XYZ file of C-alpha atoms in Angstrom:
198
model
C -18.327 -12.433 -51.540
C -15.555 -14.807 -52.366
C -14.899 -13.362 -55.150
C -14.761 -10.100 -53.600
C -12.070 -10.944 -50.875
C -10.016 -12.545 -54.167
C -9.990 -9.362 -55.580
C -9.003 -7.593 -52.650
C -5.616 -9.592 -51.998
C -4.914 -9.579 -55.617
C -1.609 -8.049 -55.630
C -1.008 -4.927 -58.106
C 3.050 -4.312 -58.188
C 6.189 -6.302 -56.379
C 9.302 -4.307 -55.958
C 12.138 -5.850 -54.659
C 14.608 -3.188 -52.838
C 18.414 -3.671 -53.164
C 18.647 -3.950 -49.459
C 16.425 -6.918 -49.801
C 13.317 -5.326 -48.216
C 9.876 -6.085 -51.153
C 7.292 -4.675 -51.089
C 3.630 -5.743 -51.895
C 0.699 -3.505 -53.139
C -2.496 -4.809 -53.122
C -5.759 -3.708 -55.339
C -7.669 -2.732 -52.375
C -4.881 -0.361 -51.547
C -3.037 -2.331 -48.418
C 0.878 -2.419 -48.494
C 3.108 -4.958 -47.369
C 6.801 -4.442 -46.681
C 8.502 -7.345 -45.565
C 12.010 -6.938 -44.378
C 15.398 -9.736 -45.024
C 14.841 -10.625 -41.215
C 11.117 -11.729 -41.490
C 9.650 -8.932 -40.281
C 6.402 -7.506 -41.790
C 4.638 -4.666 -41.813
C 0.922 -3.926 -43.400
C 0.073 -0.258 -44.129
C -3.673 -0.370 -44.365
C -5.437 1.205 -47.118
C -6.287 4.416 -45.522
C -2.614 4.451 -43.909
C -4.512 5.012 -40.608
C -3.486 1.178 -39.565
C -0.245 -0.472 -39.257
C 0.266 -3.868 -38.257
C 4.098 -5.240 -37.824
C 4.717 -8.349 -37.521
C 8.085 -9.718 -36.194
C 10.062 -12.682 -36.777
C 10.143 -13.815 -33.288
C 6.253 -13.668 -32.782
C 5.343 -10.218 -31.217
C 2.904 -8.086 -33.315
C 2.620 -4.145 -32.962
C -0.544 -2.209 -34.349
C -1.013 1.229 -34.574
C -4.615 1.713 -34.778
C -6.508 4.721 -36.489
C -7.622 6.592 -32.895
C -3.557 6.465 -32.051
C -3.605 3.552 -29.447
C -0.598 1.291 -30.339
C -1.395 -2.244 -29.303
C 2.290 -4.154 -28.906
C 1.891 -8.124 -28.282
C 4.653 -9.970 -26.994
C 4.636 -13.628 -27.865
C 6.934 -15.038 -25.847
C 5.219 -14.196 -22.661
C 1.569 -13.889 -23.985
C 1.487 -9.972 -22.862
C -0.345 -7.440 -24.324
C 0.493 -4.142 -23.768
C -2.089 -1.068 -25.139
C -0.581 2.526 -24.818
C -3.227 5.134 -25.335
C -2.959 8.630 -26.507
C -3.393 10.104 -23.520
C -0.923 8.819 -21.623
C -2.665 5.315 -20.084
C -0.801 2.390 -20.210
C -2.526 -1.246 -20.406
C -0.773 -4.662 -19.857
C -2.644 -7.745 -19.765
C -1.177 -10.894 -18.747
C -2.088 -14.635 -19.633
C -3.462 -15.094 -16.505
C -5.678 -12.321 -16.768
C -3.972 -10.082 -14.792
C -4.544 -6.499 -15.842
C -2.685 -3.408 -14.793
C -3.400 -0.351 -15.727
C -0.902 2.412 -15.418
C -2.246 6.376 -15.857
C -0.037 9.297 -16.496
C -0.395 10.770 -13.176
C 1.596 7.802 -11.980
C -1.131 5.529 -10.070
C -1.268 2.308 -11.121
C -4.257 -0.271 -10.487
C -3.620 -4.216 -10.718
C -6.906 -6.338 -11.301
C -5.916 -10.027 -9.893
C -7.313 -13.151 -11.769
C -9.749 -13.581 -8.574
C -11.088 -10.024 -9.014
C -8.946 -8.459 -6.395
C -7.967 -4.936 -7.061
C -4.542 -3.086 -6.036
C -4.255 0.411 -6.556
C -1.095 2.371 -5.816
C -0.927 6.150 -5.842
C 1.433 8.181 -6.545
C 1.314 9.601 -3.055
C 2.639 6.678 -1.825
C -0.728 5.539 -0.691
C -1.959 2.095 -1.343
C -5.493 0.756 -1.281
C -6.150 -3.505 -1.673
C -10.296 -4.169 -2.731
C -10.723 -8.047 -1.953
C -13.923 -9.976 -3.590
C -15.148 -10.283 0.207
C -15.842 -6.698 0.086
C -12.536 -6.405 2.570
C -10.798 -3.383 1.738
C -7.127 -2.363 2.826
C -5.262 0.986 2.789
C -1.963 1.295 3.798
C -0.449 4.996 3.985
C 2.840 6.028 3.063
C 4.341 5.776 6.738
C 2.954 1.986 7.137
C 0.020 2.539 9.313
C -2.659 0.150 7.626
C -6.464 0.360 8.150
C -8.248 -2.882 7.060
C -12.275 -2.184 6.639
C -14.208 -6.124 6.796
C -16.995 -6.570 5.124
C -19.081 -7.143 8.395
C -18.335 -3.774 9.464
C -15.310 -4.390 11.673
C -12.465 -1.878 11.220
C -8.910 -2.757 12.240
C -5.952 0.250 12.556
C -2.121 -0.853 12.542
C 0.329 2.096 13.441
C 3.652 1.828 15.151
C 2.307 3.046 18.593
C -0.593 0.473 18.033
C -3.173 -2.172 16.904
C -6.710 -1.520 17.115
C -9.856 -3.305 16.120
C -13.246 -1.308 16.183
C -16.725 -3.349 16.376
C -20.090 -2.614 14.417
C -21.300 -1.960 18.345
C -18.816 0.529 18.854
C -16.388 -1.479 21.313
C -13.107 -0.492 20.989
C -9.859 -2.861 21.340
C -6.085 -1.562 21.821
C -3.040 -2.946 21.893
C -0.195 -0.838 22.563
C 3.562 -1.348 21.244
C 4.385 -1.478 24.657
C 1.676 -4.405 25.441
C -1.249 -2.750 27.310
C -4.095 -3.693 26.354
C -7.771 -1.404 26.683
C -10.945 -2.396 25.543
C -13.586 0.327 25.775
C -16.855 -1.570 25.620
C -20.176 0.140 23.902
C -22.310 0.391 27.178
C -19.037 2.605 28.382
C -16.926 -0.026 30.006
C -13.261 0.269 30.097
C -10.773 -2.755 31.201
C -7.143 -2.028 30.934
C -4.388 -5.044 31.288
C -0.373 -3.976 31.541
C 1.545 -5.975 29.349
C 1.615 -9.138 31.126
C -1.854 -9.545 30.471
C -2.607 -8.617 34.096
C -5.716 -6.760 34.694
C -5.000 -3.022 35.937
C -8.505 -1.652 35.323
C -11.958 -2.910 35.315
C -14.809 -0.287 35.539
């Protein structure tokens, strides 16, 4: 096996370019051009793979199924581009967002939250709690808990519904109205005093 692998990087020819550029061909058929500033760049054997390599740290791969895979060094990145269209970054935190040609974009958080934003202008939150949190294009949010409680935030008002159908409301104004589930209503004005009770 060893002597295998020594065979493969045995290099066949050197050529050394006027512009300084040489370039390396090896017996399995791999090329390696490596450029005055320190850049390199490996032309696999096939030519379906290419692998550069800068001077300052960040690698770029093209791979054989078209995905080009571009590293960034100085800030630990990765960033995947795909043929059709998706875009991939991961972060060193392990942050990853994904970014589709249509123009929504979904963010996976290092504590398995998940952020997706639409191109709409719509914007649903997924928390590990099983929370979940849309917020439309005008502002008005709906937050679903994971015990079954549903809270709605508009401009005219905030509203939180129970599992056992009661229904808070608290108008922009101040009133308040709770409709209870056995068919209750109680209305206070916006002082808190209590206007209805039946």
């Amino acid at each position: 096996h060893q002597e295998r692998r020594k065979r493969e990087d045995e290099m066949q020819e050197k050529v050394v370019y006027h512009d300084g550029k040489v370039e390396e061909v090896f017996s399995d058929g791999r090329r390696i051009l490596t450029f005055r500033n320190g850049t390199k760049k490996e032309i696999s054997a096939d030519k379906r793979m290419t692998t550069i390599s800068f001077s300052n740290g960040d690698v770029k791969k093209i791979m054989p199924d078209q995905r080009v895979i571009y590293y960034y060094a100085d800030a630990q990145t990765t960033h995947t581009a795909y043929p059709d269209g998706l875009k991939v970054l991961q972060f060193p935190n392990n942050q990853i967002e994904k970014h589709y040609p249509d123009g929504t974009q979904e963010i996976v958080f290092p504590d398995h939250t998940v952020k997706c934003l639409y191109s709409d202008g719509l914007k649903e939150t997924f928390f590990p709690d099983g929370t979940v949190v849309k917020v439309e294009k005008n502002g008005d949010k709906i937050v679903v808990f994971s015990d079954g409680q549903k809270e709605i935030h508009t401009a005219q008002f905030r509203r939180r519904e129970y599992p056992d159908g009661t229904v808070k409301t608290v108008f922009c104004n101040g009133r308040q109205e709770t409709k209870y589930s056995t068919g209750r209503v109680q209305i206070k004005d916006e002082e808190g005093n209590l206007i209805l009770d039946k």
